[in-house]
Short mmCIF file of C-alpha atoms in Angstrom, two decimals:
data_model
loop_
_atom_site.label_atom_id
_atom_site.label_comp_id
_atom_site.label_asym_id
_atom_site.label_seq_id
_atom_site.Cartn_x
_atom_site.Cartn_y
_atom_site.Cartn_z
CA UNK A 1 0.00 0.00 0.00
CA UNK A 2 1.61 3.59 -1.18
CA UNK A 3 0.09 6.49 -0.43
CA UNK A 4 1.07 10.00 -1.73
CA UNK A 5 3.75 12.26 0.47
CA UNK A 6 1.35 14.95 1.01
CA UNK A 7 -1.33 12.57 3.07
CA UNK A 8 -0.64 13.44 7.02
CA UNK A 9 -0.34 9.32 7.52
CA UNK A 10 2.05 6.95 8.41
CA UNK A 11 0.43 3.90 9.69
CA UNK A 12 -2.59 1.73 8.37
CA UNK A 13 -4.99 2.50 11.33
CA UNK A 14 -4.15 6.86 10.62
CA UNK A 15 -4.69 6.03 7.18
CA UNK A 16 -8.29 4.29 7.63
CA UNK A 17 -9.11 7.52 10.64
CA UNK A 18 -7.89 9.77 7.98
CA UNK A 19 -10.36 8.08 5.33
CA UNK A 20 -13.07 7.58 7.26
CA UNK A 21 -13.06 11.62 8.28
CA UNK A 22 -12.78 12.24 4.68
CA UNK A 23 -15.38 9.58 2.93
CA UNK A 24 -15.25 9.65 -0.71
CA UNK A 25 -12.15 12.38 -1.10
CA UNK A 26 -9.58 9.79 -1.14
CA UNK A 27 -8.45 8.38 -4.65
CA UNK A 28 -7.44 4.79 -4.89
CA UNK A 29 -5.44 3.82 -7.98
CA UNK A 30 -5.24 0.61 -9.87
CA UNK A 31 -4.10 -1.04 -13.12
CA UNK A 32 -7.34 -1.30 -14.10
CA UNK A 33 -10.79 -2.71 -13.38
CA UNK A 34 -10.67 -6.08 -11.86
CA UNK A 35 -6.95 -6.25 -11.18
CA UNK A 36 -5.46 -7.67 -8.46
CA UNK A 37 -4.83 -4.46 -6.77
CA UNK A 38 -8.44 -3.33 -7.18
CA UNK A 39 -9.32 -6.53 -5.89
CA UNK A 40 -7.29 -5.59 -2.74
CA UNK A 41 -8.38 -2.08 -2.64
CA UNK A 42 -11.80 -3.34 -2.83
CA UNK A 43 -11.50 -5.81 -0.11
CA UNK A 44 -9.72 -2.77 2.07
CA UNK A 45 -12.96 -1.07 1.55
CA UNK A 46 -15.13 -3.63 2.87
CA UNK A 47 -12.77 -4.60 5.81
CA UNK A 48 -12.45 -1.57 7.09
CA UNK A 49 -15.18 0.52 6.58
CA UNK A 50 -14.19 3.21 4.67
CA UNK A 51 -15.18 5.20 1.28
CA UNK A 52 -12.38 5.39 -1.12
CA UNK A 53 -12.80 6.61 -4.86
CA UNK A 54 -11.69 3.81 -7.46
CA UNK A 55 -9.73 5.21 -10.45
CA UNK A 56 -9.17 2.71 -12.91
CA UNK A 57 -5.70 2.93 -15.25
CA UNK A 58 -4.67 1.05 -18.22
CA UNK A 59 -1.83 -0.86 -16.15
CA UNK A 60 0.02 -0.01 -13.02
CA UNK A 61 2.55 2.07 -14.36
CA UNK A 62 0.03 4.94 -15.08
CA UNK A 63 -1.57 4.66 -11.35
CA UNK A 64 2.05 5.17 -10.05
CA UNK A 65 2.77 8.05 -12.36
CA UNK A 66 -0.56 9.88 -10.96
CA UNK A 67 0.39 8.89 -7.22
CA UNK A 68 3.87 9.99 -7.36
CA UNK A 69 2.48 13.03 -8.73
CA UNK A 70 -0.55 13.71 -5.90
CA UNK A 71 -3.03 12.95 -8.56
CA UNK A 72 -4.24 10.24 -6.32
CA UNK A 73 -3.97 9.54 -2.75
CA UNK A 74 -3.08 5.58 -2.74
CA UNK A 75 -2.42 2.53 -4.73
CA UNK A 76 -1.89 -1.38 -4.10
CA UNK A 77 1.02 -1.88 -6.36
CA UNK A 78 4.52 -2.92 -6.18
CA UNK A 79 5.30 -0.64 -8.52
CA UNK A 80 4.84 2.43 -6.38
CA UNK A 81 8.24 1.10 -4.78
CA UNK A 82 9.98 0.70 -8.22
CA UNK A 83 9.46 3.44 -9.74
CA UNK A 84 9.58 6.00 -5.75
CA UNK A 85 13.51 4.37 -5.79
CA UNK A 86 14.27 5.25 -9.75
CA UNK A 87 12.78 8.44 -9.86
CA UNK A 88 14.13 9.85 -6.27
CA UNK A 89 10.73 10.36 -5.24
CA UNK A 90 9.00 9.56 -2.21
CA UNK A 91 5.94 7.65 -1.53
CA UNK A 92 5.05 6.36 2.17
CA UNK A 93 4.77 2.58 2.06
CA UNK A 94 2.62 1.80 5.14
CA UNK A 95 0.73 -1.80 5.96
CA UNK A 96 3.77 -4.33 5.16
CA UNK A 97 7.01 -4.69 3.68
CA UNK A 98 8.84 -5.75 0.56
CA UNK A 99 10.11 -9.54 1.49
CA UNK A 100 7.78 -12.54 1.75
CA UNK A 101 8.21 -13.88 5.24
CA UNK A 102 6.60 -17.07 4.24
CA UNK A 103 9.62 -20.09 3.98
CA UNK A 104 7.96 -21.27 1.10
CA UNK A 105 8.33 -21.03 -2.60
CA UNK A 106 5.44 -18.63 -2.68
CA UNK A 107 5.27 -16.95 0.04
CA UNK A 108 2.66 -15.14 1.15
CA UNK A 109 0.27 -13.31 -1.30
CA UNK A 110 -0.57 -9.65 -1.13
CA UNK A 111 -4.19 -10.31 -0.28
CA UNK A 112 -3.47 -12.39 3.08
CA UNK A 113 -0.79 -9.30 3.72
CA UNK A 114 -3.61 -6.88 3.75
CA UNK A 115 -6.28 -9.44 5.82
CA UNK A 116 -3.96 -10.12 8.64
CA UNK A 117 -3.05 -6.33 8.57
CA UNK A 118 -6.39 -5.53 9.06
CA UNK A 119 -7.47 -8.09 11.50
CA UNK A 120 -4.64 -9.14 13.35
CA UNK A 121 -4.88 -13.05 12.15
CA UNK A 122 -3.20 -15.04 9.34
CA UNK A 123 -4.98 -16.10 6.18
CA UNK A 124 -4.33 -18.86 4.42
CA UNK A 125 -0.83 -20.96 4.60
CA UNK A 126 0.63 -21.30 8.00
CA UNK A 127 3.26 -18.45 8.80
CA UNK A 128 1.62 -15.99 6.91
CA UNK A 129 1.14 -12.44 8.33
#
């Protein structure tokens, strides 16, 4: 989860207050409709309550261009953390980290990141936070 430098948040639960004082205001990239990272920004939604505005981009790249630009306020993308390192820009990365802690080939996928984030409990394989 990126959100743009100019949102006063550094954690998940300041970033769902911040949301939920400001329902519908907040922009939430993706790389289009039905994407994994609408998928996840969806199920953020519905998990925690709050109203975030869906924009919709022809691929990732474009959603990380507009949120390293303020355009929008967040994205769920791994991208964001590409191109914040290339470009010497900054985007807060808050709610996980960039390693799989699973042991596993796998690891654990971005969806059971943002569950057990949100509710304190794995989902899905064993060891997965």
């Amino acid at each position: 989860m990126q959100v743009t430098p100019s949102l006063p948040v550094k954690t998940v639960p300041e970033f769902i207050a911040y949301a939920k004082a400001n329902p519908g205001r907040i922009a939430m990239g993706s790389g289009g409709n039905g994407s994994p990272a609408h998928v996840i920004g969806e199920y953020f939604k519905l998990m925690t309550g709050t109203d975030l505005t869906h924009v919709p981009y022809r691929g990732a790249a474009p959603a990380v261009t507009d949120l390293l630009g303020g355009q929008i306020q967040v994205a769920f993308t791994e991208l964001a953390n590409l191109a914040r390192t290339r470009q010497g820009r900054q985007s807060a990365r808050i709610g996980g980290d960039d390693r799989r802690t699973h042991a596993g080939a796998a690891g654990c996928s971005d969806l059971e990141r943002v569950h057990s984030g949100l509710r304190g409990e794995p989902v899905g394989r064993a060891g997965c936070p």
